[in-house]
Amino acid sequence: MSIMDIMSIMNIMSIMDKMSIIDEMSIMDAMSIMRKVSIMNKMLIMHKVSIMNKMLIMHKVSIMDKMSIIIAIMSIFSKKCSITAIMSIISKKFR
């Protein structure tokens, strides 16, 4: 999936979903999310993390971190739509 695809997924999700994802993830994954959400959402998310994490979030992340964020997003999606829908999304992106 491209950054644009992840951005569009993040825009569909509510801020509460984004925060709950970040709570359940490592700081590396949280950094990945932060690069993909709007300024408004960044501000809200930033209230949830420590100063140390805020500094870490500012760093660039690797492809591996992007992959883990995709997995995290997909796991949230699985609660909201069928497995079939998720599979079709994934297959389109990786075709």
Tab-separated table of C-alpha atoms in Angstrom:
chain	number	residue	atom	x	y	z
A	1	MET	CA	0.000	0.000	0.000
A	2	SER	CA	1.182	3.504	-0.748
A	3	ILE	CA	1.360	6.357	1.767
A	4	MET	CA	-1.680	7.851	0.011
A	5	ASP	CA	-3.695	4.682	0.625
A	6	ILE	CA	-2.778	4.721	4.291
A	7	MET	CA	-3.678	8.429	4.506
A	8	SER	CA	-7.109	7.764	3.059
A	9	ILE	CA	-7.673	4.908	5.504
A	10	MET	CA	-6.619	7.140	8.407
A	11	ASN	CA	-9.016	9.873	7.260
A	12	ILE	CA	-11.940	7.429	7.285
A	13	MET	CA	-11.217	6.372	10.859
A	14	SER	CA	-12.369	8.410	13.842
A	15	ILE	CA	-9.839	10.113	16.107
A	16	MET	CA	-10.764	7.646	18.869
A	17	ASP	CA	-9.790	4.729	16.613
A	18	LYS	CA	-6.474	6.402	15.847
A	19	MET	CA	-5.761	6.932	19.526
A	20	SER	CA	-6.676	3.386	20.465
A	21	ILE	CA	-4.380	2.095	17.712
A	22	ILE	CA	-1.523	4.205	19.052
A	23	ASP	CA	-2.148	3.031	22.620
A	24	GLU	CA	-1.788	-0.586	21.503
A	25	MET	CA	1.320	-0.067	19.397
A	26	SER	CA	5.034	0.425	19.851
A	27	ILE	CA	6.500	3.913	19.507
A	28	MET	CA	7.856	2.973	16.069
A	29	ASP	CA	4.335	2.253	14.823
A	30	ALA	CA	3.026	5.424	16.428
A	31	MET	CA	5.645	7.377	14.469
A	32	SER	CA	4.368	5.808	11.252
A	33	ILE	CA	0.830	6.958	12.008
A	34	MET	CA	1.957	10.474	12.855
A	35	ARG	CA	3.406	10.928	9.366
A	36	LYS	CA	0.046	10.137	7.799
A	37	VAL	CA	-2.569	12.147	9.692
A	38	SER	CA	-3.703	15.766	9.492
A	39	ILE	CA	-2.263	18.497	11.733
A	40	MET	CA	-5.479	18.532	13.789
A	41	ASN	CA	-5.268	14.797	14.441
A	42	LYS	CA	-1.552	15.079	15.213
A	43	MET	CA	-2.328	17.607	17.945
A	44	LEU	CA	-4.962	15.355	19.484
A	45	ILE	CA	-2.705	12.298	19.310
A	46	MET	CA	0.217	14.235	20.795
A	47	HIS	CA	-1.792	14.913	23.961
A	48	LYS	CA	-1.793	11.165	24.553
A	49	VAL	CA	1.974	10.570	24.483
A	50	SER	CA	4.898	11.488	26.732
A	51	ILE	CA	7.522	14.150	25.936
A	52	MET	CA	10.057	11.421	25.163
A	53	ASN	CA	7.692	9.812	22.668
A	54	LYS	CA	6.904	13.194	21.112
A	55	MET	CA	10.590	13.618	20.316
A	56	LEU	CA	10.852	10.092	18.887
A	57	ILE	CA	7.734	10.620	16.785
A	58	MET	CA	9.508	13.423	14.922
A	59	HIS	CA	12.070	10.999	13.452
A	60	LYS	CA	11.743	9.266	10.098
A	61	VAL	CA	10.651	5.661	9.947
A	62	SER	CA	11.583	2.676	7.803
A	63	ILE	CA	9.574	0.542	5.383
A	64	MET	CA	9.284	-2.128	8.093
A	65	ASP	CA	7.450	0.322	10.362
A	66	LYS	CA	5.076	1.171	7.526
A	67	MET	CA	4.289	-2.515	7.156
A	68	SER	CA	3.471	-2.855	10.857
A	69	ILE	CA	1.157	0.162	10.740
A	70	ILE	CA	-0.708	-1.369	7.789
A	71	ILE	CA	-1.215	-4.533	9.842
A	72	ALA	CA	-2.439	-2.489	12.821
A	73	ILE	CA	-4.897	-0.566	10.644
A	74	MET	CA	-6.159	-3.764	9.044
A	75	SER	CA	-6.802	-5.294	12.484
A	76	ILE	CA	-8.974	-2.294	13.402
A	77	PHE	CA	-10.734	-2.605	10.032
A	78	SER	CA	-11.522	-6.252	10.681
A	79	LYS	CA	-13.838	-5.176	13.517
A	80	LYS	CA	-15.758	-2.917	11.142
A	81	CYS	CA	-15.958	-4.803	7.869
A	82	SER	CA	-15.888	-8.358	6.642
A	83	ILE	CA	-12.730	-10.365	6.037
A	84	THR	CA	-13.706	-10.521	2.350
A	85	ALA	CA	-13.696	-6.730	2.141
A	86	ILE	CA	-10.263	-6.572	3.775
A	87	MET	CA	-8.894	-9.231	1.451
A	88	SER	CA	-10.122	-7.345	-1.600
A	89	ILE	CA	-8.510	-4.130	-0.303
A	90	ILE	CA	-5.207	-5.926	0.306
A	91	SER	CA	-5.205	-7.779	-3.010
A	92	LYS	CA	-5.877	-4.541	-4.936
A	93	LYS	CA	-2.999	-2.790	-3.183
A	94	PHE	CA	-0.447	-5.520	-3.686
A	95	ARG	CA	-1.415	-6.530	-7.229
